[in-house]
Coordinates of C-alpha atoms in Angstrom, one line a residue:
M228 CA 288.0 -52.4 210.1
I229 CA 285.2 -50.3 207.9
L230 CA 288.7 -48.5 206.2
T231 CA 287.3 -46.1 203.1
N232 CA 289.0 -44.0 200.1
H233 CA 288.2 -40.9 198.6
T234 CA 291.2 -40.3 196.2
K235 CA 291.1 -40.8 192.9
Y236 CA 294.0 -42.3 191.5
R237 CA 293.3 -46.1 190.6
F238 CA 295.6 -47.7 192.4
I239 CA 293.4 -47.6 195.7
F240 CA 291.1 -50.2 194.1
T241 CA 294.3 -52.1 192.3
I242 CA 295.0 -52.1 197.0
S243 CA 291.6 -53.7 197.6
M244 CA 291.7 -56.0 195.2
L245 CA 294.6 -57.4 195.8
W246 CA 293.8 -58.2 198.9
F247 CA 290.6 -59.9 198.2
V248 CA 292.3 -62.0 196.0
W249 CA 295.3 -62.6 197.7
G250 CA 293.2 -63.6 200.4
N251 CA 292.4 -67.2 199.9
V252 CA 296.0 -68.1 197.7
S253 CA 299.8 -68.1 197.9
G254 CA 302.9 -68.1 196.7
Q255 CA 304.2 -64.5 195.0
C256 CA 300.8 -63.4 195.7
N257 CA 301.1 -63.5 199.3
F258 CA 303.0 -60.6 200.9
A259 CA 300.8 -59.8 203.8
N260 CA 300.0 -62.4 206.6
G261 CA 297.3 -62.0 209.6
P262 CA 293.9 -59.9 208.5
V263 CA 294.5 -56.7 206.6
G264 CA 295.8 -53.8 208.4
E265 CA 294.9 -55.6 212.0
L266 CA 299.0 -56.0 212.6
C267 CA 302.0 -54.7 211.8
T268 CA 303.2 -57.8 208.9
S269 CA 299.9 -56.9 207.7
A270 CA 299.7 -53.1 207.4
I271 CA 298.4 -51.2 204.5
Y272 CA 301.0 -50.5 202.4
I273 CA 300.3 -47.2 201.4
C274 CA 302.7 -44.9 198.9
G275 CA 302.8 -40.9 199.5
S276 CA 300.4 -39.9 197.6
D277 CA 298.0 -42.0 198.1
L278 CA 298.7 -42.1 201.6
D279 CA 297.9 -38.3 201.6
G280 CA 294.9 -37.4 201.2
Y281 CA 294.0 -40.6 202.8
T282 CA 290.3 -40.8 204.3
G283 CA 288.7 -43.8 206.3
R284 CA 287.3 -44.7 209.5
L285 CA 287.4 -46.9 212.6
Q286 CA 286.2 -50.7 212.3
K287 CA 283.8 -50.9 216.1
E288 CA 285.8 -54.5 216.5
L289 CA 289.1 -56.2 215.8
S290 CA 288.7 -59.8 213.4
A291 CA 291.7 -61.4 215.0
P292 CA 293.7 -61.4 218.6
Q293 CA 296.7 -58.4 218.9
I294 CA 300.1 -60.4 219.5
W295 CA 301.5 -57.0 220.7
S296 CA 300.3 -55.0 223.9
G297 CA 301.8 -52.0 225.6
L298 CA 302.1 -49.5 221.8
C299 CA 303.1 -46.2 222.5
N300 CA 306.5 -46.9 225.4
G301 CA 305.2 -50.3 226.6
N302 CA 301.4 -48.3 227.4
G303 CA 298.2 -48.6 225.6
T304 CA 295.9 -52.1 224.7
A305 CA 294.6 -51.8 219.9
D306 CA 291.0 -51.7 220.4
N307 CA 290.1 -51.4 216.5
I308 CA 293.4 -50.6 215.5
V309 CA 294.7 -49.7 212.0
W310 CA 298.2 -50.0 210.6
F311 CA 299.6 -48.3 207.6
S312 CA 303.2 -49.2 205.5
F313 CA 304.9 -46.7 204.2
T314 CA 308.4 -45.8 202.6
P315 CA 309.9 -42.4 204.4
C316 CA 312.3 -40.5 201.5
S317 CA 313.9 -38.8 204.3
K318 CA 314.7 -38.7 208.0
K319 CA 311.9 -35.9 209.2
V320 CA 308.5 -37.5 208.6
C321 CA 305.2 -35.6 209.9
F322 CA 301.2 -36.2 209.8
K323 CA 298.3 -34.5 210.2
I324 CA 295.5 -36.1 211.5
T325 CA 292.2 -34.9 211.4
P326 CA 289.4 -36.6 214.1
S327 CA 285.8 -36.8 212.9
F328 CA 282.3 -38.2 213.9
C329 CA 284.0 -39.5 217.2
T330 CA 281.7 -42.3 219.1
V331 CA 281.7 -42.9 222.5
E332 CA 281.9 -47.0 223.2
N333 CA 283.4 -47.2 227.2
N334 CA 283.0 -44.8 229.1
S335 CA 283.3 -41.6 228.6
Y336 CA 286.1 -41.6 226.7
S337 CA 286.2 -40.7 222.6
G338 CA 288.4 -39.7 220.5
L339 CA 292.0 -41.1 218.7
Q340 CA 296.1 -42.6 220.0
A341 CA 297.8 -43.0 217.0
G342 CA 302.0 -43.5 216.8
L343 CA 305.1 -43.8 214.2
F344 CA 307.6 -47.2 214.3
A345 CA 310.8 -46.9 212.5
S346 CA 310.4 -50.8 211.9
C347 CA 306.9 -53.8 212.2
N348 CA 309.5 -54.4 216.2
R349 CA 307.2 -54.1 219.4
N350 CA 310.2 -52.3 220.8
A351 CA 309.9 -50.0 217.3
S352 CA 307.6 -47.2 218.9
V353 CA 309.5 -43.9 218.1
A354 CA 306.4 -41.2 218.6
C355 CA 303.3 -41.8 220.0
T356 CA 300.1 -39.0 220.8
D357 CA 299.4 -37.6 224.4
D358 CA 297.1 -38.8 226.7
S359 CA 298.1 -36.4 229.6
S360 CA 294.2 -35.9 229.3
N361 CA 293.1 -38.8 229.9
N362 CA 290.7 -39.6 226.3
G363 CA 292.2 -38.9 223.6
Q364 CA 292.6 -37.1 220.2
T365 CA 289.3 -35.0 218.6
A366 CA 291.0 -32.5 217.4
P367 CA 294.1 -32.2 214.1
F368 CA 297.0 -33.3 215.6
T369 CA 300.7 -33.1 214.7
L370 CA 303.0 -37.5 214.7
C371 CA 306.6 -37.2 213.6
Y372 CA 309.8 -38.5 214.3
N373 CA 313.8 -36.6 213.2
D374 CA 315.6 -40.5 212.6
F375 CA 313.9 -42.0 210.0
Q376 CA 316.2 -44.2 207.7
P377 CA 315.1 -43.2 203.9
G378 CA 314.7 -45.6 201.7
E379 CA 313.3 -48.6 204.6
I380 CA 310.7 -49.5 205.3
A381 CA 308.0 -47.3 208.0
Y382 CA 304.8 -48.3 209.8
L383 CA 301.9 -45.9 211.1
F384 CA 299.2 -47.1 213.0
I385 CA 295.8 -45.0 214.6
D386 CA 293.4 -46.4 216.7
G387 CA 290.1 -46.2 218.7
Y388 CA 291.4 -44.1 222.1
A389 CA 288.7 -46.8 224.3
G390 CA 287.4 -48.6 221.4
S391 CA 286.0 -45.1 220.1
V392 CA 284.8 -45.6 216.4
C393 CA 285.6 -42.6 214.4
D394 CA 286.6 -41.1 210.7
F395 CA 289.7 -40.4 210.0
E396 CA 291.4 -37.9 208.0
I397 CA 295.9 -38.2 206.8
E398 CA 297.3 -35.8 205.4
V399 CA 302.0 -35.9 204.7
V400 CA 302.8 -32.3 206.3
E401 CA 306.4 -33.7 204.7
G402 CA 308.8 -36.5 204.4
I403 CA 307.6 -38.3 201.8
D404 CA 307.2 -37.9 197.9
T405 CA 303.4 -37.6 197.4
T406 CA 303.6 -36.8 193.5
P407 CA 303.0 -40.4 191.7
V408 CA 305.4 -41.9 189.4
A409 CA 304.7 -41.9 185.7
T410 CA 302.7 -45.3 184.9
P411 CA 304.8 -47.0 182.0
D412 CA 303.0 -47.5 178.8
P413 CA 302.3 -50.6 178.3
S414 CA 300.8 -50.0 174.0
N415 CA 304.3 -50.6 174.0
L416 CA 305.5 -53.6 175.8
S417 CA 305.1 -57.6 174.7
K418 CA 302.4 -59.2 175.0
G419 CA 302.3 -62.8 176.9
A420 CA 300.8 -65.9 176.5
I421 CA 299.2 -69.1 177.9
T422 CA 300.2 -72.5 176.4
G423 CA 298.8 -75.6 176.8
P424 CA 297.1 -78.5 175.3
P425 CA 294.1 -76.5 173.1
S426 CA 291.1 -79.6 172.3
I427 CA 290.7 -82.2 175.2
A428 CA 290.0 -85.8 174.7
C429 CA 286.8 -87.9 176.4
D430 CA 289.1 -89.2 178.0
Q431 CA 291.3 -86.6 179.9
I432 CA 288.1 -85.2 181.7
N433 CA 288.3 -84.9 185.4
T434 CA 292.3 -85.0 184.8
P435 CA 295.2 -82.3 185.7
L436 CA 296.4 -80.9 182.3
Q437 CA 299.0 -78.3 182.8
Y438 CA 298.8 -74.6 180.9
N439 CA 301.8 -72.6 180.8
L440 CA 302.3 -68.5 180.7
L441 CA 304.6 -67.1 178.9
A442 CA 305.8 -64.1 181.4
P443 CA 304.2 -60.3 178.7
E444 CA 307.1 -58.0 179.5
C445 CA 307.0 -55.1 182.1
K446 CA 308.3 -52.3 183.5
F447 CA 309.1 -50.6 185.8
S448 CA 309.2 -46.7 187.0
A449 CA 310.8 -45.9 190.6
N450 CA 310.8 -42.5 192.4
T451 CA 314.4 -41.7 192.5
S452 CA 313.9 -39.6 195.2
C453 CA 312.7 -42.3 197.4
A454 CA 314.5 -46.0 197.7
A455 CA 312.4 -48.8 197.2
P456 CA 313.2 -50.9 200.2
Q457 CA 315.1 -54.5 200.4
N458 CA 312.6 -56.5 201.2
I459 CA 310.9 -55.5 197.1
N460 CA 311.9 -57.0 194.5
P461 CA 310.4 -56.2 191.2
A462 CA 311.0 -59.5 190.3
D463 CA 309.2 -60.7 192.6
S464 CA 306.3 -57.9 192.9
I465 CA 304.2 -58.9 190.0
C466 CA 301.6 -62.1 190.7
Y467 CA 299.6 -63.3 188.1
V468 CA 295.4 -65.0 188.0
W469 CA 294.4 -67.2 186.6
K470 CA 290.3 -67.2 184.9
V471 CA 288.8 -69.8 183.5
D472 CA 285.0 -69.6 181.1
P473 CA 282.7 -71.2 182.0
S474 CA 283.7 -71.7 185.3
T475 CA 281.3 -74.3 184.9
G476 CA 283.1 -77.8 184.5
A477 CA 286.1 -76.4 184.8
M478 CA 288.0 -75.9 188.3
F479 CA 292.5 -75.2 189.4
N480 CA 293.4 -78.4 190.8
N481 CA 293.7 -78.2 194.7
Q482 CA 292.5 -74.2 194.1
D483 CA 294.9 -72.5 193.4
S484 CA 294.9 -70.9 190.6
V485 CA 298.1 -67.6 191.3
G486 CA 301.9 -68.2 189.2
R487 CA 303.0 -68.3 186.1
T488 CA 301.7 -72.5 185.7
V489 CA 298.4 -73.9 187.1
E490 CA 296.6 -77.3 186.8
L491 CA 292.7 -76.9 185.3
I492 CA 290.1 -80.1 185.3
F493 CA 288.2 -80.0 183.0
T494 CA 284.1 -82.2 184.3
Q495 CA 282.6 -81.5 181.8
P496 CA 282.9 -81.5 177.8
G497 CA 282.2 -77.8 176.1
T498 CA 284.5 -74.2 174.9
Y499 CA 286.6 -73.1 177.7
T500 CA 288.3 -69.8 177.2
I501 CA 291.5 -68.9 180.2
T502 CA 292.5 -65.9 181.0
A503 CA 295.7 -64.8 183.4
D504 CA 295.4 -60.8 184.9
I505 CA 298.2 -59.2 186.3
F506 CA 299.3 -57.8 189.7
F507 CA 301.7 -56.2 190.7
H508 CA 302.2 -55.6 195.3
P509 CA 300.8 -52.0 196.9
F510 CA 304.2 -50.5 196.3
Y511 CA 303.5 -50.5 193.2
G512 CA 301.2 -48.2 192.2
G513 CA 301.5 -44.3 193.5
S514 CA 304.6 -42.0 194.2
C515 CA 307.2 -45.0 195.2
A516 CA 307.3 -46.0 192.2
N517 CA 305.0 -47.3 189.1
A518 CA 305.1 -50.7 186.7
S519 CA 302.4 -51.8 183.7
C520 CA 302.7 -55.4 181.6
G521 CA 302.4 -56.1 178.1
D522 CA 298.8 -57.8 177.8
I523 CA 297.7 -61.5 178.7
I524 CA 296.5 -63.3 175.1
S525 CA 294.1 -65.6 175.8
W526 CA 293.8 -69.4 174.9
K527 CA 290.9 -71.6 173.8
V528 CA 290.0 -74.9 174.7
T529 CA 287.3 -77.0 173.6
V530 CA 286.9 -80.1 175.4
L531 CA 285.3 -83.2 173.7
P532 CA 282.4 -84.5 174.3
P533 CA 281.7 -89.0 174.0
D534 CA 282.1 -90.6 170.7
T535 CA 279.1 -92.2 169.7
I536 CA 278.8 -94.7 167.3
V537 CA 275.2 -95.0 165.5
N538 CA 274.5 -99.0 164.5
P539 CA 271.8 -98.5 161.8
L540 CA 267.9 -99.2 162.6
I541 CA 267.2 -102.8 163.8
F542 CA 263.0 -103.4 162.8
I543 CA 261.3 -105.1 165.2
C544 CA 257.6 -107.1 163.8
P545 CA 254.9 -106.6 165.5
G546 CA 254.2 -109.0 169.1
N547 CA 258.2 -109.8 168.7
F548 CA 261.7 -108.5 170.9
A549 CA 265.2 -108.4 170.7
D550 CA 267.9 -108.0 173.7
F551 CA 270.2 -105.2 173.4
C552 CA 272.6 -104.3 176.5
G553 CA 270.6 -105.7 178.6
N554 CA 267.4 -104.8 177.8
R555 CA 264.2 -106.2 176.0
I556 CA 263.3 -104.3 173.4
S557 CA 259.5 -105.0 172.6
T558 CA 257.9 -100.9 171.5
D559 CA 259.7 -98.1 168.6
S560 CA 262.9 -97.4 170.9
T561 CA 266.8 -95.6 170.8
V562 CA 268.8 -97.3 173.8
Y563 CA 272.6 -95.6 174.3
C564 CA 274.7 -98.4 175.7
A565 CA 277.4 -96.8 177.4
S566 CA 280.1 -99.8 178.5
D567 CA 282.8 -97.2 178.5
P568 CA 282.1 -93.4 179.5
C569 CA 284.3 -92.2 175.9
K570 CA 282.4 -95.0 173.1
V571 CA 279.0 -94.8 173.4
V572 CA 276.3 -97.0 171.9
R573 CA 273.4 -96.0 170.1
Q574 CA 271.1 -97.9 168.5
D575 CA 267.5 -96.8 167.5
F576 CA 264.9 -99.9 167.2
K577 CA 261.3 -99.3 165.4
V578 CA 258.4 -102.1 165.4
G579 CA 257.1 -103.2 162.3
T580 CA 258.3 -99.9 160.3
S581 CA 260.8 -101.5 157.8
K582 CA 257.7 -100.4 155.6
F583 CA 256.2 -96.8 155.2
N584 CA 253.8 -95.7 153.8
D585 CA 252.9 -91.6 154.1
L586 CA 249.2 -90.9 153.7
G587 CA 249.2 -87.6 154.8
I588 CA 246.9 -85.2 156.1
Q589 CA 243.4 -86.4 155.7
N590 CA 240.6 -84.0 156.6
I591 CA 237.7 -85.1 157.7
C592 CA 234.2 -82.8 158.6
Q593 CA 233.8 -81.9 162.3
G594 CA 231.6 -85.7 163.9
S595 CA 232.8 -87.5 160.7
S596 CA 235.3 -90.1 160.1
F597 CA 238.2 -91.4 158.1
I598 CA 237.9 -95.4 156.1
F599 CA 240.9 -97.1 156.0
Q600 CA 241.1 -100.8 156.0
G601 CA 237.4 -100.9 157.1
E602 CA 238.4 -98.9 159.9
L603 CA 237.0 -95.5 161.1
Y604 CA 238.9 -93.2 162.5
E605 CA 237.2 -89.9 164.0
L606 CA 239.7 -88.4 166.4
P607 CA 242.3 -86.6 165.3
G608 CA 245.5 -87.4 165.1
T609 CA 248.7 -88.9 163.8
Y610 CA 248.5 -93.3 163.4
N611 CA 250.8 -95.8 162.1
I612 CA 248.7 -98.2 162.2
V613 CA 250.5 -101.7 160.5
D614 CA 249.6 -103.6 157.0
K615 CA 246.6 -106.2 157.9
T616 CA 248.4 -108.1 155.4
D617 CA 251.8 -107.8 156.0
C618 CA 253.6 -106.7 159.5
A619 CA 256.1 -105.0 158.4
L620 CA 254.4 -101.9 156.3
V621 CA 253.6 -98.8 158.8
H622 CA 250.3 -96.8 157.3
H623 CA 251.0 -93.5 158.8
F624 CA 248.7 -90.6 158.4
E625 CA 247.4 -87.6 160.4
I626 CA 243.5 -86.8 161.1
K627 CA 243.1 -83.8 160.5
A628 CA 239.0 -82.1 161.9
I629 CA 237.8 -79.5 159.5
N630 CA 235.7 -76.6 162.4
L631 CA 233.5 -74.8 160.0
S632 CA 231.7 -71.5 161.0
V633 CA 230.2 -69.1 158.9
N634 CA 228.4 -65.7 160.4
I635 CA 226.7 -62.7 159.4
N636 CA 227.6 -59.3 160.6
P637 CA 224.4 -56.1 159.2
A638 CA 224.8 -52.8 159.2
S639 CA 221.4 -52.8 159.7
T640 CA 218.3 -55.4 158.6
L641 CA 215.6 -52.6 158.0
L642 CA 215.1 -51.2 153.8
D643 CA 214.3 -47.7 154.4
C644 CA 213.5 -44.6 152.7
N645 CA 217.3 -43.3 154.3
N646 CA 218.1 -46.9 153.6
T647 CA 217.0 -47.8 150.2
S648 CA 220.6 -51.1 150.1
I649 CA 222.5 -52.5 153.7
Q650 CA 225.6 -53.8 152.8
L651 CA 226.2 -57.9 153.8
T652 CA 229.4 -59.6 154.9
G653 CA 230.1 -62.9 156.0
T654 CA 232.5 -64.2 157.5
G655 CA 233.8 -67.8 157.9
V656 CA 236.1 -69.3 160.8
T657 CA 237.9 -72.4 160.6
N658 CA 241.1 -74.6 161.2
A659 CA 241.5 -75.1 157.2
T660 CA 244.6 -74.6 155.3
S661 CA 243.1 -73.4 152.6
N662 CA 240.4 -70.7 151.7
I663 CA 236.8 -70.9 152.6
I664 CA 233.6 -71.1 149.6
Y665 CA 231.3 -68.4 150.5
K666 CA 228.3 -68.8 148.1
W667 CA 224.7 -66.3 148.9
A668 CA 220.7 -67.4 148.5
D669 CA 217.9 -65.5 147.9
A670 CA 214.6 -67.2 149.5
S671 CA 213.4 -69.1 146.4
G672 CA 217.5 -70.4 146.1
N673 CA 218.8 -68.8 143.4
I674 CA 222.8 -67.3 144.4
V675 CA 223.3 -64.1 144.5
S676 CA 227.1 -64.0 145.1
N677 CA 229.6 -65.6 145.4
T678 CA 232.0 -63.9 148.0
N679 CA 231.5 -63.2 151.3
A680 CA 229.8 -59.7 150.8
L681 CA 226.2 -59.3 149.4
T682 CA 224.2 -55.9 148.9
V683 CA 220.3 -56.6 149.2
S684 CA 218.1 -53.9 148.2
K685 CA 214.6 -55.6 148.4
A686 CA 212.7 -57.3 151.6
G687 CA 213.8 -61.8 152.2
R688 CA 215.3 -64.2 153.6
F689 CA 219.0 -64.1 152.2
T690 CA 221.6 -67.8 153.2
L691 CA 224.8 -67.0 153.4
S692 CA 226.6 -70.6 152.7
G693 CA 230.5 -71.8 153.5
S694 CA 232.0 -74.6 151.8
Y695 CA 235.5 -76.4 152.6
N696 CA 236.6 -79.5 150.5
A697 CA 238.0 -82.3 152.9
T698 CA 240.1 -85.2 151.9
S699 CA 236.8 -87.3 151.0
E700 CA 234.1 -85.0 151.7
T701 CA 232.5 -80.9 152.0
C702 CA 232.3 -79.5 155.8
Y703 CA 229.3 -77.5 155.0
D704 CA 228.0 -74.8 156.7
E705 CA 225.3 -71.8 157.4
A706 CA 223.5 -68.7 158.3
F707 CA 220.3 -66.3 157.2
I708 CA 219.6 -63.8 157.4
D709 CA 215.7 -61.9 157.6
I710 CA 215.5 -58.6 155.8
S711 CA 211.7 -56.5 156.0
S712 CA 211.1 -52.9 154.8
D713 CA 209.6 -50.0 155.5
F714 CA 208.3 -47.3 152.8
K715 CA 205.3 -46.0 153.3
K716 CA 204.7 -41.9 153.4
P717 CA 203.9 -40.3 156.4
K718 CA 199.9 -39.6 156.7
V719 CA 198.0 -36.7 158.4
T720 CA 194.2 -35.6 158.3
A721 CA 193.5 -32.2 158.2
I722 CA 191.4 -29.8 160.1
I723 CA 191.0 -27.0 157.8
P724 CA 188.4 -23.9 159.5
T725 CA 187.1 -20.8 156.9
V726 CA 189.0 -17.6 157.0
K727 CA 186.3 -15.0 157.3
C728 CA 187.1 -11.6 159.3
L729 CA 187.5 -11.2 162.5
S730 CA 187.8 -8.6 165.2
I731 CA 190.4 -7.8 167.1
K732 CA 189.7 -9.9 169.8
D733 CA 188.9 -13.1 167.5
A734 CA 191.5 -15.7 168.0
K735 CA 193.1 -16.4 164.2
P736 CA 192.4 -19.9 163.1
V737 CA 194.7 -22.7 162.5
L738 CA 194.8 -25.4 160.2
T739 CA 195.3 -28.3 162.0
L740 CA 197.2 -31.6 161.0
V741 CA 196.8 -34.8 163.0
T742 CA 198.9 -37.6 162.3
L743 CA 199.9 -41.3 164.8
D744 CA 202.8 -41.1 162.1
N745 CA 207.3 -39.9 163.8
L746 CA 208.3 -37.1 161.4
T747 CA 211.2 -36.0 161.9
F748 CA 210.0 -32.6 159.9
T749 CA 208.0 -31.3 158.5
E750 CA 207.9 -27.9 156.1
W751 CA 204.8 -26.0 155.6
T752 CA 204.9 -23.5 152.3
L753 CA 202.5 -20.7 152.0
P754 CA 200.6 -19.2 148.8
L755 CA 202.7 -16.1 148.8
G756 CA 206.3 -18.4 149.3
S757 CA 207.1 -18.0 152.7
K758 CA 207.7 -21.0 154.9
R759 CA 207.3 -22.4 158.2
N760 CA 208.5 -26.1 160.1
T761 CA 206.0 -27.1 162.0
L762 CA 202.9 -29.0 162.1
N763 CA 199.6 -26.9 163.1
L764 CA 199.6 -23.2 161.2
E765 CA 197.9 -20.4 162.3
L766 CA 196.7 -19.3 158.9
D767 CA 196.3 -14.9 158.1
S768 CA 193.4 -13.6 156.1
L769 CA 196.2 -12.6 153.7
N770 CA 197.7 -15.8 152.2
A771 CA 193.7 -17.5 152.7
A772 CA 192.9 -14.4 150.3
S773 CA 195.3 -15.4 147.4
S774 CA 193.5 -18.4 146.9
M775 CA 196.5 -19.9 146.1
P776 CA 197.0 -23.7 147.6
Y777 CA 198.9 -24.5 150.9
L778 CA 202.2 -26.9 150.4
F779 CA 202.9 -29.7 152.8
T780 CA 205.6 -32.1 152.8
A781 CA 206.9 -33.9 156.4
I782 CA 209.3 -37.0 156.4
G783 CA 209.3 -39.4 158.4
A784 CA 212.0 -41.8 160.4
N785 CA 212.2 -43.6 157.6
G786 CA 213.3 -41.5 156.0
C787 CA 210.2 -41.2 153.2
R788 CA 208.3 -38.1 152.1
L789 CA 204.5 -36.7 151.8
D790 CA 204.3 -33.8 149.4
T791 CA 200.5 -32.8 149.7
S792 CA 198.3 -29.7 149.9
F793 CA 195.0 -27.7 150.8
V794 CA 193.4 -24.5 150.0
V795 CA 190.9 -23.3 152.8
N796 CA 187.9 -21.6 152.1
T797 CA 186.9 -18.4 153.5
N798 CA 184.4 -15.6 153.3
F799 CA 184.5 -12.1 153.9
E800 CA 181.3 -11.1 152.4
K801 CA 179.9 -8.2 154.0
A802 CA 175.8 -8.7 155.4
F803 CA 173.3 -6.2 155.1
I804 CA 171.1 -4.9 157.2
T805 CA 166.5 -3.9 157.3
L806 CA 165.5 -2.0 160.6
T807 CA 161.6 -1.8 160.9
G808 CA 159.9 0.0 163.9
E809 CA 157.2 3.0 164.4
D810 CA 157.6 6.1 165.5
L811 CA 158.0 7.2 169.1
T812 CA 154.2 10.0 170.5
C813 CA 153.3 10.4 173.5
Y814 CA 150.5 7.7 172.8
H815 CA 153.0 4.7 170.9
P816 CA 156.7 6.0 173.6
K817 CA 158.5 2.5 173.2
D818 CA 158.8 0.4 170.7
T819 CA 160.7 -2.7 169.5
L820 CA 163.5 -2.3 166.6
I821 CA 163.1 -5.2 164.0
L822 CA 166.4 -6.3 162.8
S823 CA 166.9 -8.7 159.5
T824 CA 169.9 -9.6 157.3
N825 CA 170.5 -10.9 154.0
I826 CA 173.4 -13.8 155.3
P827 CA 173.8 -15.1 159.1
V828 CA 175.5 -13.1 161.7
D829 CA 177.2 -13.8 165.1
S830 CA 177.2 -11.1 166.1
V831 CA 174.8 -7.6 167.4
R832 CA 175.3 -4.6 168.6
W833 CA 173.4 -1.3 169.1
L834 CA 174.7 2.2 168.5
K835 CA 172.5 5.5 169.6
T836 CA 174.1 8.0 167.8
F837 CA 171.1 11.0 167.8
P838 CA 169.8 11.8 170.2
T839 CA 171.8 11.2 173.6
F840 CA 169.3 10.9 175.8
G841 CA 165.7 9.1 176.6
F842 CA 166.5 5.3 174.8
L843 CA 166.1 2.1 176.5
W844 CA 168.2 -0.8 175.3

C-alpha cells in the first residue's frame, strides 16, 4: 500500500523512520507486528494532529494474506486495505473521508469502503460505509460512532471497493484533539553517554565487545484531555538504535543494534565512531503526547594494528643466500613472517650492500657513455654496481642522458630599407637541470653575442651554439641562419616629349616613366609646386615654360627611395610666312601660290578673305 502524508509535522517522518528501522530489529523498538498498516495488529498509529488532513493512496495489492474476513458486521473482503489506530478524546468520533482518482480494477466497481473498530478484535466493528448501491464511495462521506471509550485505542480502516485504487483524504470532524502538544526543550535535558573499551588490541579483533548506553534525560508532555492508552508506558516507548562509522570493519553481533547494551565485533584496524539515535513510539509525536531527550555523546574506538618487530638488516654477498621463515633469500627482499596474527616480524635483506658508495647523478650527452670500472654505461637509469674487489661494496649512480637542441626563430631574414636590422632569438630545449650557455658567431667565426638574442644589421651567415657542461663532457648543438640584404633603389627610364603650342584638338604631351621595379609609392613635384601621385605625368605649358625641373620620388617594395628630376624642353617659336605668285588676268586666269616659312611646320590651312568668289583650291 502506498501512503503519502502531506502534513507539515516532522512526526510523520519519524513514523516512517521507525518502521524502516524496526522492520528488522526486535526488543523495545518492535512496537507492532506484521506488514505496516495491512493488519489491525500493525495499524499505523497517528495522533489527531496528523490524522486530520492526512492524504494517501491505496496500493494495488497486499503483501500478506488477511486473517480476518467480513470486516463490516461479517460482510466485505479486504483487497488493498490500510489500518489506522487513534486515541478518542470523547465518546463520539466523526471522520470525513474524501476519495478521488479511483481506478476500476474488477468489473465496473470503484470507490472506497471504510469502517471503525472499538478495539483490535474481529467482532469489534462499530461503523461501516453503506454498500447498498453495490458500489464503493466515490464522493465525500462521514463515518461516526457515538460510544467510544475516551483514552482507549480505536481503529479506522480504508479499503478499495473490489480492489479499486483511490487517493483519499481524512478530516477529523470531532472527538479527537488535533492541537499538537508542545515538545519539551531538549537543550535543558542531561546528555546520555556511551561507554565501553576505547582502544582495542589486535588480539581482540573478531571478538564481541560490549558497549553500554547511559541513557539521557527524557521528558514527556501529554494531552490532559486525552488519556494515554493503558498499553503505552513512556518508559517502554523509547528506542535506542546504534550505529558505527565506518561500517566497513565493524558489525553488530547477531545484527542486534537496538537497546541500551550492544555487542560490537571489529574485524580490522582503524578508528571508529559509535553513536546511538533515539526514537519514540508514534503516540509521542502529535496531539496525544510529545517527548524529547538530551543528546547522546558519541564514542570513539581505536582498533590497533598488529605489532611489527623489525629485525636488523641482513647483508648477503652476491652468490650467497639466506634462509628465513621457510624462504630462501638471494636478492634484495623484505619478508614478513606472521606466525602469530598479532605479531609480525619484518626482515630486510640486502645483497652486497653492507657498504654503499653513492656516486650521484652522472650526466652524459645523448649517444655518449659513462665509464666506470672499465665498463661503458650508455642507457639512462639507476645502477647498483658491486665493486670488483669487494663484494660488500656497492657503487650507486644514476645515468641521465642530456638532450640538447637549439633553434632560431627570426622575425625576418631580409635586410632592406624597411628593416635595417633584424632581431634573432634562439631557443634551446634540454632536460638538463641548469641553464644552457649560448653563443652567436658570424661567418668568420667571430663571437658577436653571449646570449640567446642577437641584433644583425648586415647580411651573412650567423650561427647559434648551445652548450651544457655535463659530468665529464660538454653537450653541444648549433643552428645557423642566412641573412640577405636588398638596399637597391628603384630605377626608371624617362620618355620626355617637347612641349610646344597646341591647338584645342591636340592631345597633351605625357612624360612617361618605364620601370621594372615594384613601386609602393610615386610622387611628382611640379615646377610650380603642385604634386601628383602617379607614374606617368601629363605636361602643361605653364609648368614647362618655367624652365624649372620636374622632381620625382619613388619608393620600392624594399622601402628604398629614389629622388630624381627631369627637365622638359619647350618650343613656342612662331613661323614667318612668305607667299609668292602672279596677278590674275584674262591672259593668266590662274596661278600657283607658293608658301615658305623660316621653320618647319606641322600643318598649313588656307583661307580666302576677299573677295568671296572666284577662288579655286
